[in-house]
XYZ file of N, CA and C in Angstrom:
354
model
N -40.375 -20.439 -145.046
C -38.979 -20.339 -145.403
C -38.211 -19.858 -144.176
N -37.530 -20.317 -143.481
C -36.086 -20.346 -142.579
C -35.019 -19.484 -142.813
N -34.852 -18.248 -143.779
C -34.000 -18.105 -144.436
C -33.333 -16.921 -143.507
N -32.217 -17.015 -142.679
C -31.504 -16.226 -141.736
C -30.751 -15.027 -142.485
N -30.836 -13.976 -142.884
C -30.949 -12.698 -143.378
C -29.360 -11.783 -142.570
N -28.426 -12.554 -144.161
C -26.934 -11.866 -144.101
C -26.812 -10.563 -144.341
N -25.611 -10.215 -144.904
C -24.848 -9.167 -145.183
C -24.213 -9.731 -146.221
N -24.298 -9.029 -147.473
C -23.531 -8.969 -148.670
C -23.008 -8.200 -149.035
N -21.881 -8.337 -150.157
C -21.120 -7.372 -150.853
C -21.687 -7.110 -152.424
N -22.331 -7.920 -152.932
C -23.129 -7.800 -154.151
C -24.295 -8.999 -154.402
N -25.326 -8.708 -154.849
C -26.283 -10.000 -155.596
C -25.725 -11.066 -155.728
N -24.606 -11.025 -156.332
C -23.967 -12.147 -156.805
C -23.011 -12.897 -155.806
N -22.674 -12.268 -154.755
C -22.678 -13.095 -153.652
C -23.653 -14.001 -152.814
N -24.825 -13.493 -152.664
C -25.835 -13.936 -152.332
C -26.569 -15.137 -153.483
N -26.628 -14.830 -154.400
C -27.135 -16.342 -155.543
C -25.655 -17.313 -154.982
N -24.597 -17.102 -155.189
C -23.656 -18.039 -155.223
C -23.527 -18.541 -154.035
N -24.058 -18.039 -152.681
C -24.505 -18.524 -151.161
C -25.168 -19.482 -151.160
N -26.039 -19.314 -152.291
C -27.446 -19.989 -151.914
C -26.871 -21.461 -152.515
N -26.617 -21.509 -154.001
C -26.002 -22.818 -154.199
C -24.775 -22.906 -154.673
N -23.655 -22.700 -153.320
C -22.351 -22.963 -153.042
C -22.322 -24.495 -153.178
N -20.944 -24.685 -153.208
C -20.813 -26.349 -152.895
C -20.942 -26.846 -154.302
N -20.528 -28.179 -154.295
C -20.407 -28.944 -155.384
C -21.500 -29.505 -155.503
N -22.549 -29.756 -155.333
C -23.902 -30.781 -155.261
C -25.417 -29.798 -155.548
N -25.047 -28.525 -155.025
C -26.283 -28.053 -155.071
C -26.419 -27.191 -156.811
N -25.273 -27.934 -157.441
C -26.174 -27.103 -158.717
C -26.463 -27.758 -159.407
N -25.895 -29.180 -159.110
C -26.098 -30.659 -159.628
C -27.632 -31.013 -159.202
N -28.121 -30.925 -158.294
C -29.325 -31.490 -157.652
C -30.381 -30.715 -158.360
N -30.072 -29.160 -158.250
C -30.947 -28.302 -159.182
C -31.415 -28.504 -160.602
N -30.280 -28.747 -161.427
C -30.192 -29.180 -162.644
C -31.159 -30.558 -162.189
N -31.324 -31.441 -161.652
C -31.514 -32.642 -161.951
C -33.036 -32.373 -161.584
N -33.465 -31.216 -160.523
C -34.781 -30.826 -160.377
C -35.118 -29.779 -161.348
N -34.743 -29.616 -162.539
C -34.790 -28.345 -163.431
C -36.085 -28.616 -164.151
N -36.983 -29.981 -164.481
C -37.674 -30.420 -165.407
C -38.981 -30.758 -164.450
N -38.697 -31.336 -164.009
C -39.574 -32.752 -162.952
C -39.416 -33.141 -161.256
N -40.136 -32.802 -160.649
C -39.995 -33.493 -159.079
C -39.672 -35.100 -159.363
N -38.433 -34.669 -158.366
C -37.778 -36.055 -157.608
C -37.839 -36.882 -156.338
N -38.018 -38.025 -156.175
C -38.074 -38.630 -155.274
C -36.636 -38.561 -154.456
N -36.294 -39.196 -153.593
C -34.993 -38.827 -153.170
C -34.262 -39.883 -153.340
N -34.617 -41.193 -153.540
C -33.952 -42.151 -154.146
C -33.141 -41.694 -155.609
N -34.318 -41.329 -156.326
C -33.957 -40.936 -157.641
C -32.911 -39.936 -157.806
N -33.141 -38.786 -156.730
C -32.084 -38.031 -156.742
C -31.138 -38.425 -156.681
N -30.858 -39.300 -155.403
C -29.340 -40.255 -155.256
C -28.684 -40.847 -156.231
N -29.481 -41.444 -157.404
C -29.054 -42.360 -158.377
C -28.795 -41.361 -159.442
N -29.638 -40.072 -159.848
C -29.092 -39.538 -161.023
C -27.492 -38.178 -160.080
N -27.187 -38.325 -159.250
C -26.285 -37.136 -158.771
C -24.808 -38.625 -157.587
N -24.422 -39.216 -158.978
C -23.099 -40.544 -158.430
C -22.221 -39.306 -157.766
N -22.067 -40.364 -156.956
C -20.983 -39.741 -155.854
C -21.234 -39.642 -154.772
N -22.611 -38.933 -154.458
C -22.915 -38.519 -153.047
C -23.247 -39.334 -151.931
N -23.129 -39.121 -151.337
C -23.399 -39.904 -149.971
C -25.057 -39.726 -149.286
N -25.338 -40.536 -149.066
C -26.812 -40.056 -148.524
C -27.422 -38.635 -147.457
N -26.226 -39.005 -146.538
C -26.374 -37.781 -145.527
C -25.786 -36.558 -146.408
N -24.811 -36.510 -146.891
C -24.773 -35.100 -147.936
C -25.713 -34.335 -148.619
N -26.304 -35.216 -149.323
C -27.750 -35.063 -150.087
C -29.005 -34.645 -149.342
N -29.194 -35.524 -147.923
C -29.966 -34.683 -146.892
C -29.751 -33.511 -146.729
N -28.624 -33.116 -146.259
C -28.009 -31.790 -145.873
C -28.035 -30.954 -146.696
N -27.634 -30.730 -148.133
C -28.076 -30.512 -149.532
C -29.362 -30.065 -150.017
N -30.358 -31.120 -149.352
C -31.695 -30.587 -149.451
C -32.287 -29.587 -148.833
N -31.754 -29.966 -147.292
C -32.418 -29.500 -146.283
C -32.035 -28.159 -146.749
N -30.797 -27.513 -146.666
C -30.138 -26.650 -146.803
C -30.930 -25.900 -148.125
N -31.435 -26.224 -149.150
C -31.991 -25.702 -150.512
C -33.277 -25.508 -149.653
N -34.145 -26.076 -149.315
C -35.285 -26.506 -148.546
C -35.410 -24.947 -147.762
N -34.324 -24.624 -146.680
C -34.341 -23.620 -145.844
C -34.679 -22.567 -146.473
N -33.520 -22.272 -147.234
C -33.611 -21.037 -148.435
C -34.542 -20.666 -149.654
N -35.363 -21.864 -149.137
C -37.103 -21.425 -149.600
C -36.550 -21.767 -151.620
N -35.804 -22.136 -151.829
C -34.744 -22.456 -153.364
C -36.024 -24.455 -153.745
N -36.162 -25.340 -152.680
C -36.606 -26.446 -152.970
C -37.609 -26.434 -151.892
N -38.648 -27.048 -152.426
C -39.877 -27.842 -151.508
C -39.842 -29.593 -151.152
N -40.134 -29.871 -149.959
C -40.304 -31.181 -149.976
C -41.559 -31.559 -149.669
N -42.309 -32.163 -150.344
C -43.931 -33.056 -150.130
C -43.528 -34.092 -149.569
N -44.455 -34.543 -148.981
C -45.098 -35.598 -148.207
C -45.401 -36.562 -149.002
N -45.479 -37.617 -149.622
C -46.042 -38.278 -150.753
C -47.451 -39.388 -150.291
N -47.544 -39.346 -148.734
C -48.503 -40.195 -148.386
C -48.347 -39.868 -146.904
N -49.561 -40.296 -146.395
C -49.625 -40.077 -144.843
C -48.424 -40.609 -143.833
N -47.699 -42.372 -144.291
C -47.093 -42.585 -143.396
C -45.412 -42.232 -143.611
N -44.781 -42.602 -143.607
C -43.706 -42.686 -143.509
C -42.929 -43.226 -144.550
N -43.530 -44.359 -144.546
C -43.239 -45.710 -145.871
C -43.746 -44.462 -147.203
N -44.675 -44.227 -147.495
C -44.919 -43.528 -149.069
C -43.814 -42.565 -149.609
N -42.667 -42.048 -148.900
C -41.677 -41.398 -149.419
C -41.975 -39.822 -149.351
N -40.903 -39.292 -149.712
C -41.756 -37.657 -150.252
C -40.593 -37.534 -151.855
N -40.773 -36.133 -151.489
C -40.893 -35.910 -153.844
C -40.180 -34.308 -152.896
N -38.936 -33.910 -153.973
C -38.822 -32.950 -154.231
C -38.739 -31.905 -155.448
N -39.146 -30.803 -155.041
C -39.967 -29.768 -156.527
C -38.648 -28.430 -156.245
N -38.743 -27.456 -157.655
C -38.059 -26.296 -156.884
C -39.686 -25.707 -156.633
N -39.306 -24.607 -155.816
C -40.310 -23.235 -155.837
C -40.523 -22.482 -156.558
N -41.132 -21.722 -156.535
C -40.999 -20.702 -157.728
C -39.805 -19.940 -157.204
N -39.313 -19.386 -156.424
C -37.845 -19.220 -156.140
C -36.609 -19.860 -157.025
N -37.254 -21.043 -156.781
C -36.137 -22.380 -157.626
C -36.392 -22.010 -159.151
N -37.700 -22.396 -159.287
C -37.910 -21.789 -161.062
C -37.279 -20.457 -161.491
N -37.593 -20.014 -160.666
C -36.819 -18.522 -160.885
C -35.548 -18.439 -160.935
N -34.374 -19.529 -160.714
C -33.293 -19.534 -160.386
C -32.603 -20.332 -162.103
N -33.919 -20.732 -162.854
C -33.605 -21.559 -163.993
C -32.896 -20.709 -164.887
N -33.097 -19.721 -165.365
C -31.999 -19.136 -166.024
C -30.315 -18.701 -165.722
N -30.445 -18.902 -164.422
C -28.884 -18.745 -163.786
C -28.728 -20.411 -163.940
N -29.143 -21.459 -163.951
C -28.451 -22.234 -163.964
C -28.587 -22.437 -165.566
N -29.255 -22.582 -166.403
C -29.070 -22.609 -167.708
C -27.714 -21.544 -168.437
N -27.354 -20.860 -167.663
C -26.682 -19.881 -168.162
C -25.286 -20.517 -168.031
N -24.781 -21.273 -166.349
C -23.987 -22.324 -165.738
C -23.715 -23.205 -167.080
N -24.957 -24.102 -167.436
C -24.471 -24.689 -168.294
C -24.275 -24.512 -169.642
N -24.707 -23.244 -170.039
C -23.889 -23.409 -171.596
C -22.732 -22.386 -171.554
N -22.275 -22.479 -170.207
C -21.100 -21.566 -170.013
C -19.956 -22.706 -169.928
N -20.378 -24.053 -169.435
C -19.984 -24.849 -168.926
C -19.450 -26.008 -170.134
N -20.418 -25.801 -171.415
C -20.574 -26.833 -172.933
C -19.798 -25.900 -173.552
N -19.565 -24.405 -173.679
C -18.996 -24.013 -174.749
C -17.407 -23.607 -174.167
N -16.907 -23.622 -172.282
C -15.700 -24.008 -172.181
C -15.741 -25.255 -171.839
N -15.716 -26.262 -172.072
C -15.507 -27.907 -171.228
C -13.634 -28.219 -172.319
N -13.709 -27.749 -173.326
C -12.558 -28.573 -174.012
C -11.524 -27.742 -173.201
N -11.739 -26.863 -172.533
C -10.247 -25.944 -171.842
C -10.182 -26.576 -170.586
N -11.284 -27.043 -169.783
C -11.100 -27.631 -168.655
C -12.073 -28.995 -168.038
N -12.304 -29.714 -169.199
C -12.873 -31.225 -168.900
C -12.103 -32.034 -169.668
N -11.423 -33.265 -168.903
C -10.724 -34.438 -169.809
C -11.659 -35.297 -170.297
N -12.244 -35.158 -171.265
C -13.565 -36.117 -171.734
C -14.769 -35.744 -171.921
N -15.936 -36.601 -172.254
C -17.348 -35.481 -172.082
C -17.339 -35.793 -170.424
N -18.653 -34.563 -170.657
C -19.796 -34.806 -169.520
C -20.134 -36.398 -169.370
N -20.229 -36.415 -168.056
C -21.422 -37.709 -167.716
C -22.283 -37.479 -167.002
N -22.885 -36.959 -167.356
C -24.053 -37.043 -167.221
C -25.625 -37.886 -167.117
N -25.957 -38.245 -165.554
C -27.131 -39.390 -165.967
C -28.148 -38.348 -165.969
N -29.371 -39.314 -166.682
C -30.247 -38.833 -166.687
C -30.394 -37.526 -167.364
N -29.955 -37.536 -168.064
C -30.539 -35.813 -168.741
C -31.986 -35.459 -168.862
């Protein structure tokens, strides 16, 4: 783990460091169940751009939050991303995100969720 060692004002600055940004709680959620390939990631998290999603990873990756495997010796076999147990450990803060998120959505979502892939 890479993880360059700040200065905070509370815990809760530091969790919300880790997955700031619009994508990284999306990607989490979408790694909450099952390792993803990174294709797959791309297709269940519309919107993103490929290099975002790199950066996204890498960035979760650093902070010791996601792992990336190797899926085969060369290049061509892909790799798979997992959380850590860091990441697992992070499942109740994001479960918490979302039913914070289902029981306000009618005060501040025009429509449902869309959600792929659940």
């Amino acid at each position: 783990m890479n993880v360059k060692k700040k200065k905070f004002n509370c815990p809760a600055e530091l969790t919300a460091s880790l997955i700031q940004g619009k994508w990284k709680a999306i990607i989490l959620y979408n790694l909450r169940k099952t390792p993803k390939r990174f294709g797959e990631l791309r297709r269940l998290t519309p919107g993103i751009t490929q290099a975002t999603l790199t950066r996204q990873l890498k960035e979760l990756e650093n902070s010791g939050i996601v792992r990336r495997s190797e899926l085969g010796r060369d290049k061509l076999s892909g790799v798979e991303y997992e959380l850590t147990v860091a990441g697992q450990e992070m499942k109740p803060v994001l479960y918490a995100m979302i039913r914070w998120g289902l029981a306000y959505q009618k005060d501040y979502v025009a429509g449902p969720f869309v959600m792929v892939g659940r």
